[in-house]
Amino acid sequence: RLNAEGWTVTVYDRNREIGGLLATGVPPFKLDKSLLARRRAWLEAAGVRFELGTVVDGTRAQRLAAEHDALFLGLGAQNPRAVALPGQDKAGVLDALGFLAAVNARQAPDLHGGQVLVLGGGDTAMDCARSALRLGAAVTLAYRGAESRLRASPSEVRAAREEGTSFLFEHNPAAILGGDRVEAVGFDTPGGERRVACDRVIPAFGQ
């Protein structure tokens, strides 16, 4: 809109592609990334400049504010909220947004033949489950509430189930178990404590 009003607009982004979470957080099977490339080309043709791969820290932000008529911060929320879950520092624990970013960059770990446990019940959890399936893993998704309380859209839940994800409901994670590496997750359930074996865990709540 600013460009259309005649302003000279420069966008600074630490990523090397435009789009924020559309580029790094949405799996390729849900969004054709060529759409973002076309949008960038269209915006550049209209006069918008992009400075990609550029980190803007506090010092640089002050300089940009002094050099421009206006500085707009559209940073988004791309860091997971810290969740107190014992054992989350073990090898084999992958944070959801980092995992999805690796998937988008084609740098995802080899999960073929592995047992992946995804913790959460939102769209991000479904994206992680479906991505792990495509990387060759057997995937189980554990949610602390009842199925009726899943926050993910019904179409995402249906797709995850149809593609092979197993679901555990009313499983509240208590700890990630194992030595240096993940071996299982301990849950509190209505029937008591339960241990579910796995070799990778993707906490996908608290985004």
mmCIF file with all atom_site columns, C-alpha atoms in Angstrom:
data_model
loop_
_atom_site.group_PDB
_atom_site.id
_atom_site.type_symbol
_atom_site.label_atom_id
_atom_site.label_alt_id
_atom_site.label_comp_id
_atom_site.label_asym_id
_atom_site.label_entity_id
_atom_site.label_seq_id
_atom_site.pdbx_PDB_ins_code
_atom_site.Cartn_x
_atom_site.Cartn_y
_atom_site.Cartn_z
_atom_site.occupancy
_atom_site.B_iso_or_equiv
_atom_site.pdbx_formal_charge
_atom_site.auth_seq_id
_atom_site.auth_comp_id
_atom_site.auth_asym_id
_atom_site.auth_atom_id
_atom_site.pdbx_PDB_model_num
ATOM 1   C CA . ARG A 1 1   ? 0.000   0.000   0.000   1.00 0.00 ? 1   ARG A CA 1
ATOM 2   C CA . LEU A 1 2   ? 2.827   2.450   0.793   1.00 0.00 ? 2   LEU A CA 1
ATOM 3   C CA . ASN A 1 3   ? 4.457   1.671   -2.535  1.00 0.00 ? 3   ASN A CA 1
ATOM 4   C CA . ALA A 1 4   ? 1.170   2.333   -4.332  1.00 0.00 ? 4   ALA A CA 1
ATOM 5   C CA . GLU A 1 5   ? 0.908   5.683   -2.529  1.00 0.00 ? 5   GLU A CA 1
ATOM 6   C CA . GLY A 1 6   ? 4.260   6.701   -3.991  1.00 0.00 ? 6   GLY A CA 1
ATOM 7   C CA . TRP A 1 7   ? 6.591   5.952   -1.077  1.00 0.00 ? 7   TRP A CA 1
ATOM 8   C CA . THR A 1 8   ? 9.975   4.334   -1.578  1.00 0.00 ? 8   THR A CA 1
ATOM 9   C CA . VAL A 1 9   ? 9.803   1.091   0.403   1.00 0.00 ? 9   VAL A CA 1
ATOM 10  C CA . THR A 1 10  ? 12.660  -1.184  1.495   1.00 0.00 ? 10  THR A CA 1
ATOM 11  C CA . VAL A 1 11  ? 11.999  -4.453  3.317   1.00 0.00 ? 11  VAL A CA 1
ATOM 12  C CA . TYR A 1 12  ? 14.731  -5.890  5.546   1.00 0.00 ? 12  TYR A CA 1
ATOM 13  C CA . ASP A 1 13  ? 14.469  -9.583  6.419   1.00 0.00 ? 13  ASP A CA 1
ATOM 14  C CA . ARG A 1 14  ? 16.885  -11.917 8.196   1.00 0.00 ? 14  ARG A CA 1
ATOM 15  C CA . ASN A 1 15  ? 15.678  -14.791 5.998   1.00 0.00 ? 15  ASN A CA 1
ATOM 16  C CA . ARG A 1 16  ? 16.863  -15.215 2.430   1.00 0.00 ? 16  ARG A CA 1
ATOM 17  C CA . GLU A 1 17  ? 13.314  -15.568 1.123   1.00 0.00 ? 17  GLU A CA 1
ATOM 18  C CA . ILE A 1 18  ? 10.312  -13.318 1.659   1.00 0.00 ? 18  ILE A CA 1
ATOM 19  C CA . GLY A 1 19  ? 7.177   -14.494 3.410   1.00 0.00 ? 19  GLY A CA 1
ATOM 20  C CA . GLY A 1 20  ? 8.141   -15.074 7.056   1.00 0.00 ? 20  GLY A CA 1
ATOM 21  C CA . LEU A 1 21  ? 6.376   -18.140 8.410   1.00 0.00 ? 21  LEU A CA 1
ATOM 22  C CA . LEU A 1 22  ? 4.774   -18.729 5.012   1.00 0.00 ? 22  LEU A CA 1
ATOM 23  C CA . ALA A 1 23  ? 8.292   -19.514 3.807   1.00 0.00 ? 23  ALA A CA 1
ATOM 24  C CA . THR A 1 24  ? 9.718   -21.256 6.866   1.00 0.00 ? 24  THR A CA 1
ATOM 25  C CA . GLY A 1 25  ? 6.779   -22.559 8.906   1.00 0.00 ? 25  GLY A CA 1
ATOM 26  C CA . VAL A 1 26  ? 4.269   -23.878 6.366   1.00 0.00 ? 26  VAL A CA 1
ATOM 27  C CA . PRO A 1 27  ? 5.254   -27.237 4.815   1.00 0.00 ? 27  PRO A CA 1
ATOM 28  C CA . PRO A 1 28  ? 5.754   -27.313 1.042   1.00 0.00 ? 28  PRO A CA 1
ATOM 29  C CA . PHE A 1 29  ? 2.911   -29.804 0.590   1.00 0.00 ? 29  PHE A CA 1
ATOM 30  C CA . LYS A 1 30  ? 0.502   -27.166 1.939   1.00 0.00 ? 30  LYS A CA 1
ATOM 31  C CA . LEU A 1 31  ? 1.864   -24.124 0.124   1.00 0.00 ? 31  LEU A CA 1
ATOM 32  C CA . ASP A 1 32  ? 3.589   -24.027 -3.252  1.00 0.00 ? 32  ASP A CA 1
ATOM 33  C CA . LYS A 1 33  ? 6.584   -21.786 -2.502  1.00 0.00 ? 33  LYS A CA 1
ATOM 34  C CA . SER A 1 34  ? 6.685   -20.612 -6.117  1.00 0.00 ? 34  SER A CA 1
ATOM 35  C CA . LEU A 1 35  ? 3.753   -18.377 -5.109  1.00 0.00 ? 35  LEU A CA 1
ATOM 36  C CA . LEU A 1 36  ? 6.115   -16.442 -2.835  1.00 0.00 ? 36  LEU A CA 1
ATOM 37  C CA . ALA A 1 37  ? 8.690   -16.144 -5.604  1.00 0.00 ? 37  ALA A CA 1
ATOM 38  C CA . ARG A 1 38  ? 6.035   -14.744 -7.934  1.00 0.00 ? 38  ARG A CA 1
ATOM 39  C CA . ARG A 1 39  ? 4.881   -12.310 -5.242  1.00 0.00 ? 39  ARG A CA 1
ATOM 40  C CA . ARG A 1 40  ? 8.452   -11.112 -4.731  1.00 0.00 ? 40  ARG A CA 1
ATOM 41  C CA . ALA A 1 41  ? 8.943   -10.591 -8.468  1.00 0.00 ? 41  ALA A CA 1
ATOM 42  C CA . TRP A 1 42  ? 5.654   -8.682  -8.661  1.00 0.00 ? 42  TRP A CA 1
ATOM 43  C CA . LEU A 1 43  ? 6.573   -6.436  -5.722  1.00 0.00 ? 43  LEU A CA 1
ATOM 44  C CA . GLU A 1 44  ? 10.079  -5.781  -7.064  1.00 0.00 ? 44  GLU A CA 1
ATOM 45  C CA . ALA A 1 45  ? 8.628   -4.864  -10.447 1.00 0.00 ? 45  ALA A CA 1
ATOM 46  C CA . ALA A 1 46  ? 6.364   -2.394  -8.630  1.00 0.00 ? 46  ALA A CA 1
ATOM 47  C CA . GLY A 1 47  ? 9.394   -0.790  -6.999  1.00 0.00 ? 47  GLY A CA 1
ATOM 48  C CA . VAL A 1 48  ? 9.688   -2.463  -3.594  1.00 0.00 ? 48  VAL A CA 1
ATOM 49  C CA . ARG A 1 49  ? 13.302  -3.194  -2.608  1.00 0.00 ? 49  ARG A CA 1
ATOM 50  C CA . PHE A 1 50  ? 14.271  -6.236  -0.546  1.00 0.00 ? 50  PHE A CA 1
ATOM 51  C CA . GLU A 1 51  ? 17.360  -6.535  1.641   1.00 0.00 ? 51  GLU A CA 1
ATOM 52  C CA . LEU A 1 52  ? 17.245  -10.247 2.429   1.00 0.00 ? 52  LEU A CA 1
ATOM 53  C CA . GLY A 1 53  ? 19.569  -12.154 4.717   1.00 0.00 ? 53  GLY A CA 1
ATOM 54  C CA . THR A 1 54  ? 19.906  -8.971  6.777   1.00 0.00 ? 54  THR A CA 1
ATOM 55  C CA . VAL A 1 55  ? 19.675  -9.061  10.569  1.00 0.00 ? 55  VAL A CA 1
ATOM 56  C CA . VAL A 1 56  ? 18.306  -5.869  12.130  1.00 0.00 ? 56  VAL A CA 1
ATOM 57  C CA . ASP A 1 57  ? 19.446  -5.531  15.732  1.00 0.00 ? 57  ASP A CA 1
ATOM 58  C CA . GLY A 1 58  ? 18.777  -2.615  18.046  1.00 0.00 ? 58  GLY A CA 1
ATOM 59  C CA . THR A 1 59  ? 21.688  -0.535  16.758  1.00 0.00 ? 59  THR A CA 1
ATOM 60  C CA . ARG A 1 60  ? 20.715  -1.030  13.138  1.00 0.00 ? 60  ARG A CA 1
ATOM 61  C CA . ALA A 1 61  ? 17.058  -0.303  13.888  1.00 0.00 ? 61  ALA A CA 1
ATOM 62  C CA . GLN A 1 62  ? 18.060  3.063   15.383  1.00 0.00 ? 62  GLN A CA 1
ATOM 63  C CA . ARG A 1 63  ? 20.108  3.878   12.298  1.00 0.00 ? 63  ARG A CA 1
ATOM 64  C CA . LEU A 1 64  ? 17.282  2.887   9.955   1.00 0.00 ? 64  LEU A CA 1
ATOM 65  C CA . ALA A 1 65  ? 14.834  5.010   11.931  1.00 0.00 ? 65  ALA A CA 1
ATOM 66  C CA . ALA A 1 66  ? 17.165  8.000   11.568  1.00 0.00 ? 66  ALA A CA 1
ATOM 67  C CA . GLU A 1 67  ? 17.656  7.435   7.831   1.00 0.00 ? 67  GLU A CA 1
ATOM 68  C CA . HIS A 1 68  ? 13.988  6.918   6.902   1.00 0.00 ? 68  HIS A CA 1
ATOM 69  C CA . ASP A 1 69  ? 10.733  8.806   7.326   1.00 0.00 ? 69  ASP A CA 1
ATOM 70  C CA . ALA A 1 70  ? 9.135   5.809   9.024   1.00 0.00 ? 70  ALA A CA 1
ATOM 71  C CA . LEU A 1 71  ? 10.165  2.412   10.350  1.00 0.00 ? 71  LEU A CA 1
ATOM 72  C CA . PHE A 1 72  ? 7.562   -0.364  10.556  1.00 0.00 ? 72  PHE A CA 1
ATOM 73  C CA . LEU A 1 73  ? 8.329   -3.488  12.580  1.00 0.00 ? 73  LEU A CA 1
ATOM 74  C CA . GLY A 1 74  ? 6.510   -6.547  11.229  1.00 0.00 ? 74  GLY A CA 1
ATOM 75  C CA . LEU A 1 75  ? 8.504   -9.156  13.094  1.00 0.00 ? 75  LEU A CA 1
ATOM 76  C CA . GLY A 1 76  ? 5.839   -11.774 13.753  1.00 0.00 ? 76  GLY A CA 1
ATOM 77  C CA . ALA A 1 77  ? 6.071   -14.367 16.530  1.00 0.00 ? 77  ALA A CA 1
ATOM 78  C CA . GLN A 1 78  ? 8.528   -17.006 15.384  1.00 0.00 ? 78  GLN A CA 1
ATOM 79  C CA . ASN A 1 79  ? 9.931   -18.268 18.680  1.00 0.00 ? 79  ASN A CA 1
ATOM 80  C CA . PRO A 1 80  ? 8.296   -21.013 20.744  1.00 0.00 ? 80  PRO A CA 1
ATOM 81  C CA . ARG A 1 81  ? 7.239   -20.153 24.268  1.00 0.00 ? 81  ARG A CA 1
ATOM 82  C CA . ALA A 1 82  ? 9.363   -21.901 26.866  1.00 0.00 ? 82  ALA A CA 1
ATOM 83  C CA . VAL A 1 83  ? 7.541   -24.900 28.314  1.00 0.00 ? 83  VAL A CA 1
ATOM 84  C CA . ALA A 1 84  ? 8.755   -26.641 31.461  1.00 0.00 ? 84  ALA A CA 1
ATOM 85  C CA . LEU A 1 85  ? 9.074   -30.256 30.350  1.00 0.00 ? 85  LEU A CA 1
ATOM 86  C CA . PRO A 1 86  ? 11.858  -32.286 31.972  1.00 0.00 ? 86  PRO A CA 1
ATOM 87  C CA . GLY A 1 87  ? 14.213  -33.875 29.467  1.00 0.00 ? 87  GLY A CA 1
ATOM 88  C CA . GLN A 1 88  ? 13.565  -31.489 26.590  1.00 0.00 ? 88  GLN A CA 1
ATOM 89  C CA . ASP A 1 89  ? 17.316  -30.902 26.225  1.00 0.00 ? 89  ASP A CA 1
ATOM 90  C CA . LYS A 1 90  ? 17.976  -34.522 25.192  1.00 0.00 ? 90  LYS A CA 1
ATOM 91  C CA . ALA A 1 91  ? 19.233  -35.414 21.726  1.00 0.00 ? 91  ALA A CA 1
ATOM 92  C CA . GLY A 1 92  ? 16.296  -36.280 19.514  1.00 0.00 ? 92  GLY A CA 1
ATOM 93  C CA . VAL A 1 93  ? 14.035  -33.444 20.724  1.00 0.00 ? 93  VAL A CA 1
ATOM 94  C CA . LEU A 1 94  ? 13.190  -31.138 17.816  1.00 0.00 ? 94  LEU A CA 1
ATOM 95  C CA . ASP A 1 95  ? 11.376  -27.844 18.287  1.00 0.00 ? 95  ASP A CA 1
ATOM 96  C CA . ALA A 1 96  ? 8.434   -27.530 15.927  1.00 0.00 ? 96  ALA A CA 1
ATOM 97  C CA . LEU A 1 97  ? 9.315   -24.305 14.118  1.00 0.00 ? 97  LEU A CA 1
ATOM 98  C CA . GLY A 1 98  ? 12.956  -25.333 13.734  1.00 0.00 ? 98  GLY A CA 1
ATOM 99  C CA . PHE A 1 99  ? 11.886  -28.693 12.331  1.00 0.00 ? 99  PHE A CA 1
ATOM 100 C CA . LEU A 1 100 ? 9.495   -27.101 9.841   1.00 0.00 ? 100 LEU A CA 1
ATOM 101 C CA . ALA A 1 101 ? 12.160  -24.574 8.820   1.00 0.00 ? 101 ALA A CA 1
ATOM 102 C CA . ALA A 1 102 ? 14.540  -27.475 8.133   1.00 0.00 ? 102 ALA A CA 1
ATOM 103 C CA . VAL A 1 103 ? 11.830  -29.215 6.102   1.00 0.00 ? 103 VAL A CA 1
ATOM 104 C CA . ASN A 1 104 ? 11.347  -26.086 3.999   1.00 0.00 ? 104 ASN A CA 1
ATOM 105 C CA . ALA A 1 105 ? 15.098  -25.713 3.520   1.00 0.00 ? 105 ALA A CA 1
ATOM 106 C CA . ARG A 1 106 ? 15.365  -29.391 2.529   1.00 0.00 ? 106 ARG A CA 1
ATOM 107 C CA . GLN A 1 107 ? 17.679  -29.946 5.481   1.00 0.00 ? 107 GLN A CA 1
ATOM 108 C CA . ALA A 1 108 ? 15.369  -32.111 7.584   1.00 0.00 ? 108 ALA A CA 1
ATOM 109 C CA . PRO A 1 109 ? 16.865  -35.049 9.491   1.00 0.00 ? 109 PRO A CA 1
ATOM 110 C CA . ASP A 1 110 ? 16.541  -38.554 8.094   1.00 0.00 ? 110 ASP A CA 1
ATOM 111 C CA . LEU A 1 111 ? 13.582  -40.043 9.957   1.00 0.00 ? 111 LEU A CA 1
ATOM 112 C CA . HIS A 1 112 ? 13.169  -43.173 7.840   1.00 0.00 ? 112 HIS A CA 1
ATOM 113 C CA . GLY A 1 113 ? 12.202  -46.089 10.052  1.00 0.00 ? 113 GLY A CA 1
ATOM 114 C CA . GLY A 1 114 ? 12.057  -43.939 13.169  1.00 0.00 ? 114 GLY A CA 1
ATOM 115 C CA . GLN A 1 115 ? 9.352   -43.509 15.787  1.00 0.00 ? 115 GLN A CA 1
ATOM 116 C CA . VAL A 1 116 ? 8.323   -39.867 16.079  1.00 0.00 ? 116 VAL A CA 1
ATOM 117 C CA . LEU A 1 117 ? 6.092   -38.543 18.847  1.00 0.00 ? 117 LEU A CA 1
ATOM 118 C CA . VAL A 1 118 ? 4.499   -35.131 18.246  1.00 0.00 ? 118 VAL A CA 1
ATOM 119 C CA . LEU A 1 119 ? 3.158   -33.297 21.293  1.00 0.00 ? 119 LEU A CA 1
ATOM 120 C CA . GLY A 1 120 ? 0.313   -30.849 20.691  1.00 0.00 ? 120 GLY A CA 1
ATOM 121 C CA . GLY A 1 121 ? -3.076  -30.424 19.106  1.00 0.00 ? 121 GLY A CA 1
ATOM 122 C CA . GLY A 1 122 ? -2.905  -27.407 16.825  1.00 0.00 ? 122 GLY A CA 1
ATOM 123 C CA . ASP A 1 123 ? -2.198  -26.908 13.143  1.00 0.00 ? 123 ASP A CA 1
ATOM 124 C CA . THR A 1 124 ? 1.549   -26.754 13.810  1.00 0.00 ? 124 THR A CA 1
ATOM 125 C CA . ALA A 1 125 ? 1.401   -30.199 15.413  1.00 0.00 ? 125 ALA A CA 1
ATOM 126 C CA . MET A 1 126 ? -0.450  -31.549 12.369  1.00 0.00 ? 126 MET A CA 1
ATOM 127 C CA . ASP A 1 127 ? 2.113   -29.960 10.035  1.00 0.00 ? 127 ASP A CA 1
ATOM 128 C CA . CYS A 1 128 ? 4.941   -31.613 11.995  1.00 0.00 ? 128 CYS A CA 1
ATOM 129 C CA . ALA A 1 129 ? 3.198   -34.997 11.997  1.00 0.00 ? 129 ALA A CA 1
ATOM 130 C CA . ARG A 1 130 ? 2.505   -34.910 8.270   1.00 0.00 ? 130 ARG A CA 1
ATOM 131 C CA . SER A 1 131 ? 6.042   -33.738 7.501   1.00 0.00 ? 131 SER A CA 1
ATOM 132 C CA . ALA A 1 132 ? 7.571   -36.512 9.622   1.00 0.00 ? 132 ALA A CA 1
ATOM 133 C CA . LEU A 1 133 ? 5.425   -39.073 7.794   1.00 0.00 ? 133 LEU A CA 1
ATOM 134 C CA . ARG A 1 134 ? 6.811   -37.835 4.490   1.00 0.00 ? 134 ARG A CA 1
ATOM 135 C CA . LEU A 1 135 ? 10.327  -38.294 5.880   1.00 0.00 ? 135 LEU A CA 1
ATOM 136 C CA . GLY A 1 136 ? 9.632   -41.984 6.472   1.00 0.00 ? 136 GLY A CA 1
ATOM 137 C CA . ALA A 1 137 ? 8.778   -42.072 10.184  1.00 0.00 ? 137 ALA A CA 1
ATOM 138 C CA . ALA A 1 138 ? 5.981   -43.800 12.043  1.00 0.00 ? 138 ALA A CA 1
ATOM 139 C CA . VAL A 1 139 ? 4.194   -40.908 13.744  1.00 0.00 ? 139 VAL A CA 1
ATOM 140 C CA . THR A 1 140 ? 2.064   -40.689 16.868  1.00 0.00 ? 140 THR A CA 1
ATOM 141 C CA . LEU A 1 141 ? 0.486   -37.429 17.978  1.00 0.00 ? 141 LEU A CA 1
ATOM 142 C CA . ALA A 1 142 ? -0.296  -37.051 21.686  1.00 0.00 ? 142 ALA A CA 1
ATOM 143 C CA . TYR A 1 143 ? -2.730  -34.389 22.878  1.00 0.00 ? 143 TYR A CA 1
ATOM 144 C CA . ARG A 1 144 ? -3.434  -33.524 26.489  1.00 0.00 ? 144 ARG A CA 1
ATOM 145 C CA . GLY A 1 145 ? -7.188  -33.056 25.981  1.00 0.00 ? 145 GLY A CA 1
ATOM 146 C CA . ALA A 1 146 ? -10.075 -34.894 24.426  1.00 0.00 ? 146 ALA A CA 1
ATOM 147 C CA . GLU A 1 147 ? -10.389 -35.151 20.656  1.00 0.00 ? 147 GLU A CA 1
ATOM 148 C CA . SER A 1 148 ? -13.238 -32.627 20.745  1.00 0.00 ? 148 SER A CA 1
ATOM 149 C CA . ARG A 1 149 ? -10.834 -30.013 22.138  1.00 0.00 ? 149 ARG A CA 1
ATOM 150 C CA . LEU A 1 150 ? -8.243  -30.229 19.356  1.00 0.00 ? 150 LEU A CA 1
ATOM 151 C CA . ARG A 1 151 ? -7.325  -26.715 18.236  1.00 0.00 ? 151 ARG A CA 1
ATOM 152 C CA . ALA A 1 152 ? -6.325  -27.792 14.735  1.00 0.00 ? 152 ALA A CA 1
ATOM 153 C CA . SER A 1 153 ? -8.800  -27.326 11.914  1.00 0.00 ? 153 SER A CA 1
ATOM 154 C CA . PRO A 1 154 ? -10.855 -30.461 11.212  1.00 0.00 ? 154 PRO A CA 1
ATOM 155 C CA . SER A 1 155 ? -9.437  -30.736 7.692   1.00 0.00 ? 155 SER A CA 1
ATOM 156 C CA . GLU A 1 156 ? -5.888  -30.817 9.077   1.00 0.00 ? 156 GLU A CA 1
ATOM 157 C CA . VAL A 1 157 ? -6.784  -33.509 11.616  1.00 0.00 ? 157 VAL A CA 1
ATOM 158 C CA . ARG A 1 158 ? -8.488  -35.554 8.930   1.00 0.00 ? 158 ARG A CA 1
ATOM 159 C CA . ALA A 1 159 ? -5.491  -35.258 6.594   1.00 0.00 ? 159 ALA A CA 1
ATOM 160 C CA . ALA A 1 160 ? -3.041  -36.269 9.332   1.00 0.00 ? 160 ALA A CA 1
ATOM 161 C CA . ARG A 1 161 ? -5.149  -39.311 10.220  1.00 0.00 ? 161 ARG A CA 1
ATOM 162 C CA . GLU A 1 162 ? -5.670  -40.355 6.596   1.00 0.00 ? 162 GLU A CA 1
ATOM 163 C CA . GLU A 1 163 ? -1.936  -40.115 5.927   1.00 0.00 ? 163 GLU A CA 1
ATOM 164 C CA . GLY A 1 164 ? -1.121  -42.461 8.793   1.00 0.00 ? 164 GLY A CA 1
ATOM 165 C CA . THR A 1 165 ? -0.759  -40.480 12.020  1.00 0.00 ? 165 THR A CA 1
ATOM 166 C CA . SER A 1 166 ? -1.850  -42.329 15.179  1.00 0.00 ? 166 SER A CA 1
ATOM 167 C CA . PHE A 1 167 ? -3.547  -40.248 17.883  1.00 0.00 ? 167 PHE A CA 1
ATOM 168 C CA . LEU A 1 168 ? -3.423  -40.426 21.672  1.00 0.00 ? 168 LEU A CA 1
ATOM 169 C CA . PHE A 1 169 ? -5.882  -38.250 23.581  1.00 0.00 ? 169 PHE A CA 1
ATOM 170 C CA . GLU A 1 170 ? -5.921  -37.163 27.217  1.00 0.00 ? 170 GLU A CA 1
ATOM 171 C CA . HIS A 1 171 ? -2.165  -37.741 27.373  1.00 0.00 ? 171 HIS A CA 1
ATOM 172 C CA . ASN A 1 172 ? -0.508  -34.927 29.304  1.00 0.00 ? 172 ASN A CA 1
ATOM 173 C CA . PRO A 1 173 ? 3.296   -35.045 28.863  1.00 0.00 ? 173 PRO A CA 1
ATOM 174 C CA . ALA A 1 174 ? 5.152   -35.251 32.165  1.00 0.00 ? 174 ALA A CA 1
ATOM 175 C CA . ALA A 1 175 ? 8.761   -35.863 31.076  1.00 0.00 ? 175 ALA A CA 1
ATOM 176 C CA . ILE A 1 176 ? 10.942  -36.868 28.145  1.00 0.00 ? 176 ILE A CA 1
ATOM 177 C CA . LEU A 1 177 ? 12.748  -40.038 29.178  1.00 0.00 ? 177 LEU A CA 1
ATOM 178 C CA . GLY A 1 178 ? 16.079  -41.634 28.294  1.00 0.00 ? 178 GLY A CA 1
ATOM 179 C CA . GLY A 1 179 ? 19.797  -41.155 28.785  1.00 0.00 ? 179 GLY A CA 1
ATOM 180 C CA . ASP A 1 180 ? 21.505  -38.658 26.523  1.00 0.00 ? 180 ASP A CA 1
ATOM 181 C CA . ARG A 1 181 ? 18.999  -39.499 23.779  1.00 0.00 ? 181 ARG A CA 1
ATOM 182 C CA . VAL A 1 182 ? 15.235  -39.713 23.766  1.00 0.00 ? 182 VAL A CA 1
ATOM 183 C CA . GLU A 1 183 ? 13.839  -43.167 24.472  1.00 0.00 ? 183 GLU A CA 1
ATOM 184 C CA . ALA A 1 184 ? 10.249  -42.424 25.468  1.00 0.00 ? 184 ALA A CA 1
ATOM 185 C CA . VAL A 1 185 ? 7.847   -39.837 26.839  1.00 0.00 ? 185 VAL A CA 1
ATOM 186 C CA . GLY A 1 186 ? 6.083   -40.290 30.136  1.00 0.00 ? 186 GLY A CA 1
ATOM 187 C CA . PHE A 1 187 ? 2.447   -39.170 30.251  1.00 0.00 ? 187 PHE A CA 1
ATOM 188 C CA . ASP A 1 188 ? -0.181  -38.610 32.882  1.00 0.00 ? 188 ASP A CA 1
ATOM 189 C CA . THR A 1 189 ? -3.450  -40.108 31.650  1.00 0.00 ? 189 THR A CA 1
ATOM 190 C CA . PRO A 1 190 ? -6.876  -40.734 33.209  1.00 0.00 ? 190 PRO A CA 1
ATOM 191 C CA . GLY A 1 191 ? -5.767  -44.354 33.630  1.00 0.00 ? 191 GLY A CA 1
ATOM 192 C CA . GLY A 1 192 ? -2.506  -43.428 35.349  1.00 0.00 ? 192 GLY A CA 1
ATOM 193 C CA . GLU A 1 193 ? 1.076   -42.972 34.192  1.00 0.00 ? 193 GLU A CA 1
ATOM 194 C CA . ARG A 1 194 ? 2.016   -44.250 30.745  1.00 0.00 ? 194 ARG A CA 1
ATOM 195 C CA . ARG A 1 195 ? 5.305   -44.520 28.878  1.00 0.00 ? 195 ARG A CA 1
ATOM 196 C CA . VAL A 1 196 ? 5.294   -44.231 25.065  1.00 0.00 ? 196 VAL A CA 1
ATOM 197 C CA . ALA A 1 197 ? 8.497   -45.284 23.301  1.00 0.00 ? 197 ALA A CA 1
ATOM 198 C CA . CYS A 1 198 ? 9.995   -43.101 20.555  1.00 0.00 ? 198 CYS A CA 1
ATOM 199 C CA . ASP A 1 199 ? 13.345  -41.931 19.234  1.00 0.00 ? 199 ASP A CA 1
ATOM 200 C CA . ARG A 1 200 ? 12.309  -38.378 18.275  1.00 0.00 ? 200 ARG A CA 1
ATOM 201 C CA . VAL A 1 201 ? 10.004  -35.938 20.033  1.00 0.00 ? 201 VAL A CA 1
ATOM 202 C CA . ILE A 1 202 ? 8.596   -32.771 18.502  1.00 0.00 ? 202 ILE A CA 1
ATOM 203 C CA . PRO A 1 203 ? 6.965   -30.479 21.113  1.00 0.00 ? 203 PRO A CA 1
ATOM 204 C CA . ALA A 1 204 ? 4.483   -28.470 19.050  1.00 0.00 ? 204 ALA A CA 1
ATOM 205 C CA . PHE A 1 205 ? 2.627   -26.535 21.715  1.00 0.00 ? 205 PHE A CA 1
ATOM 206 C CA . GLY A 1 206 ? 3.252   -23.104 23.151  1.00 0.00 ? 206 GLY A CA 1
ATOM 207 C CA . GLN A 1 207 ? 3.989   -21.590 19.721  1.00 0.00 ? 207 GLN A CA 1
#
